XYZ file of C-alpha atoms in Angstrom:
253
model
C -0.303 -2.672 -24.731
C -1.625 0.303 -24.014
C -1.314 2.374 -27.300
C -4.317 4.605 -27.761
C -4.937 4.439 -31.526
C -4.814 0.594 -31.903
C -8.699 -0.515 -32.137
C -7.743 -4.359 -32.403
C -6.065 -4.322 -29.111
C -6.878 -6.881 -26.332
C -7.379 -6.634 -22.168
C -7.846 -8.322 -19.734
C -11.739 -9.292 -18.412
C -10.893 -11.443 -15.277
C -9.014 -14.433 -17.117
C -10.905 -14.010 -20.394
C -9.168 -11.958 -22.955
C -11.753 -9.106 -24.669
C -11.720 -6.802 -27.366
C -10.451 -3.705 -25.291
C -13.813 -1.883 -26.660
C -15.966 -4.754 -25.108
C -14.244 -4.596 -21.736
C -16.623 -1.186 -20.392
C -19.374 -2.999 -21.380
C -18.974 -6.396 -19.708
C -17.871 -4.412 -16.272
C -21.093 -2.306 -16.917
C -23.052 -5.699 -17.078
C -21.599 -7.311 -14.128
C -22.542 -4.219 -12.161
C -26.224 -3.913 -13.381
C -26.511 -7.258 -12.242
C -25.053 -6.663 -8.968
C -26.105 -3.312 -8.038
C -29.379 -3.877 -5.851
C -27.506 -6.409 -3.391
C -23.921 -4.593 -3.586
C -23.767 -3.900 -0.180
C -25.130 -6.753 1.564
C -22.445 -8.756 -0.584
C -19.786 -6.516 0.259
C -20.829 -6.912 4.025
C -21.192 -10.859 3.627
C -17.648 -11.386 1.525
C -15.455 -9.014 3.987
C -17.530 -9.824 7.116
C -17.846 -6.224 7.200
C -14.466 -5.443 7.516
C -15.033 -3.369 4.059
C -16.287 -0.495 6.587
C -12.596 -0.373 8.573
C -10.883 -0.450 5.733
C -12.618 3.016 4.323
C -12.669 4.073 7.872
C -8.990 4.121 7.242
C -8.958 5.690 3.662
C -10.237 8.326 5.184
C -8.746 9.594 7.750
C -5.668 9.708 5.366
C -7.420 11.771 3.263
C -6.886 14.555 4.816
C -10.359 15.821 3.858
C -11.411 19.203 6.241
C -14.278 21.629 5.805
C -14.625 23.481 2.496
C -12.708 20.879 0.447
C -13.821 19.728 -2.937
C -13.772 16.020 -3.206
C -14.123 13.714 -6.003
C -15.075 9.539 -5.213
C -14.551 7.742 -8.229
C -16.674 4.372 -8.689
C -18.175 6.158 -5.261
C -20.942 3.132 -6.378
C -23.249 3.294 -3.405
C -21.983 5.747 -1.724
C -19.948 4.761 1.792
C -17.175 7.149 1.347
C -19.475 10.012 0.014
C -21.505 10.065 2.692
C -18.602 10.402 5.056
C -16.923 13.201 2.788
C -19.875 15.040 2.973
C -20.307 15.419 6.231
C -16.522 16.382 6.517
C -16.596 18.984 4.168
C -19.735 20.926 5.428
C -21.618 23.310 3.393
C -18.826 25.196 2.195
C -17.550 22.146 0.646
C -18.477 19.909 -2.790
C -18.311 16.068 -3.002
C -18.979 14.482 -6.220
C -20.154 10.698 -6.390
C -19.156 9.552 -10.348
C -19.769 6.098 -11.497
C -19.438 4.824 -15.230
C -22.374 2.625 -14.168
C -25.620 3.831 -14.295
C -27.255 1.091 -12.100
C -24.441 1.840 -9.213
C -24.707 5.769 -9.527
C -28.678 5.692 -9.252
C -28.561 2.531 -6.251
C -25.679 5.463 -4.723
C -28.057 8.714 -5.434
C -31.431 6.865 -3.927
C -29.239 5.423 -0.776
C -27.796 9.063 0.131
C -30.681 10.831 -0.314
C -32.460 8.557 1.568
C -30.307 8.855 4.425
C -30.445 13.005 4.250
C -27.283 13.378 2.256
C -27.910 15.624 -0.974
C -27.003 19.679 -0.599
C -22.795 19.526 -1.001
C -22.825 15.964 -3.232
C -23.470 16.390 -6.887
C -23.749 12.802 -8.775
C -22.033 12.159 -12.539
C -21.675 9.499 -14.502
C -18.311 9.801 -15.818
C -15.364 7.571 -17.191
C -12.196 7.118 -15.203
C -9.740 7.253 -18.023
C -11.398 10.762 -19.217
C -12.848 12.775 -16.092
C -15.152 15.230 -17.149
C -13.888 17.987 -14.971
C -11.462 21.431 -15.175
C -8.015 21.208 -14.366
C -6.992 21.539 -10.648
C -10.273 21.543 -9.446
C -10.254 19.390 -6.168
C -8.241 18.774 -3.077
C -8.730 15.028 -3.141
C -9.664 12.429 -5.254
C -10.541 8.630 -3.938
C -11.028 5.099 -6.049
C -12.440 2.380 -4.185
C -12.313 -1.112 -4.982
C -12.473 0.780 -8.843
C -8.975 0.701 -10.447
C -9.165 -2.991 -11.265
C -12.025 -2.524 -13.395
C -10.631 0.350 -15.478
C -9.350 -0.977 -18.846
C -6.473 1.523 -19.565
C -4.794 2.370 -15.218
C -2.327 4.874 -16.521
C -4.825 6.686 -18.543
C -7.422 7.088 -15.489
C -4.139 7.879 -12.977
C -3.209 10.794 -15.762
C -6.594 11.966 -15.930
C -6.592 12.244 -11.552
C -3.651 14.050 -11.454
C -4.879 16.528 -14.164
C -7.921 17.304 -12.131
C -6.311 17.450 -8.628
C -5.091 20.878 -7.547
C -1.028 21.139 -6.935
C -0.664 19.464 -3.343
C -4.272 17.657 -3.759
C -4.262 14.096 -2.798
C -5.023 10.525 -4.460
C -6.269 7.461 -2.013
C -6.630 3.978 -4.203
C -8.502 1.674 -2.089
C -7.757 -1.494 -3.570
C -7.739 -5.507 -3.254
C -4.145 -6.291 -3.928
C -1.188 -9.331 -3.365
C -0.990 -11.112 0.023
C 2.502 -11.459 1.530
C 1.975 -14.254 2.947
C 1.897 -17.887 1.313
C -0.485 -19.579 3.838
C -2.975 -16.631 3.517
C -2.617 -16.362 -0.175
C -3.948 -19.848 -0.371
C -6.583 -19.731 2.245
C -7.992 -16.483 0.401
C -7.491 -18.287 -3.167
C -9.669 -20.701 -2.035
C -12.167 -18.450 -0.611
C -12.176 -15.907 -3.684
C -13.024 -18.975 -5.708
C -14.881 -21.454 -4.089
C -16.924 -18.980 -1.355
C -17.570 -15.622 -3.371
C -19.378 -17.167 -6.284
C -21.203 -19.401 -4.283
C -22.429 -16.434 -2.030
C -23.366 -14.771 -5.573
C -25.698 -17.479 -6.559
C -27.330 -17.345 -3.213
C -27.539 -13.657 -2.478
C -28.237 -12.394 -6.125
C -28.555 -15.466 -7.961
C -25.525 -14.542 -10.495
C -22.291 -16.876 -9.554
C -20.834 -15.489 -12.934
C -20.244 -11.774 -11.917
C -18.728 -12.847 -9.001
C -16.449 -15.151 -10.696
C -15.527 -12.249 -12.622
C -14.557 -9.726 -9.363
C -12.759 -12.669 -7.954
C -10.734 -12.764 -11.229
C -10.085 -9.163 -11.720
C -8.674 -9.206 -8.198
C -5.871 -11.292 -9.455
C -4.996 -9.244 -12.499
C -4.454 -6.384 -10.700
C -1.303 -4.929 -10.013
C 0.295 -6.016 -6.844
C 1.226 -2.907 -4.203
C 4.822 -2.491 -5.724
C 3.756 -2.532 -9.901
C 0.882 0.040 -9.083
C 3.115 2.402 -6.591
C 5.705 2.619 -10.030
C 2.188 3.095 -12.104
C 1.566 6.148 -9.917
C 4.593 7.452 -10.513
C 5.056 7.048 -13.659
C 1.726 9.034 -14.209
C 3.190 11.974 -12.197
C 2.495 11.554 -8.791
C 4.910 12.437 -5.715
C 5.357 10.757 -2.401
C 3.276 7.841 -3.774
C 3.547 5.308 -0.459
C 0.704 2.373 0.391
C -0.346 0.668 2.995
C -1.311 -2.974 3.509
C -4.324 -4.184 5.800
C -5.663 -7.647 6.374
C -2.251 -9.159 5.151
C -2.317 -6.821 1.961
C -5.385 -8.780 1.092
C -6.271 -4.955 0.664
C -3.848 -2.243 0.199
C -4.340 1.711 0.317
C -2.205 3.695 -1.861
C -1.872 7.337 -1.645
C -0.069 9.384 -4.100
C 0.392 13.472 -4.031
C 0.060 15.765 -7.034
C 2.984 18.019 -7.211
């Protein structure tokens, strides 16, 4: 499904099958639609727990003064803001997002909070990152990998721009281990999430897509194998909230 030269290939957009060439535009439409209320919806949908998931990601990143960090699909800038403080004036954080609406919301929000000096904003596609080889000490992608058409290409691109010894952290919805939790989570995702989307953003369809995209994302072991296949070493993952979310970590050899 991932041959580079076949323009007629199809991929998943939630539960729909679409031409690969269409997926990026369809994902863009979703995030243009939800950008302004994205943070509010995250708080509502996760009861605020997404903040704890992100805090754990920061702790595991090992980022320190003077580091150069890339926050892919950085959206509204939660991780970027924390990294900006950690790397200090000698370091740099690049907030990258393929979606102009999300990038603008993130930039405005960070500027409002006085974060500016060591942060750059770049509109970029995770599959073809516009940065030099061996450039970053750490890369994070939080709740973004499932929206990428060719995850293998994105992982290879991330590996390329990491310094040897650099770390990739992938925070993403995953597969709960407990069947009862899984059933409850399905009910919540396909009933409450679109309903909240309708009430808060007047857009049930975008949130239905987000729920479906979570189900189509590789499970914990599959993503671990994909990271190893891309060339990452010492790949491990931590399940959070019963496996509803997993944090994968890999090192560039």
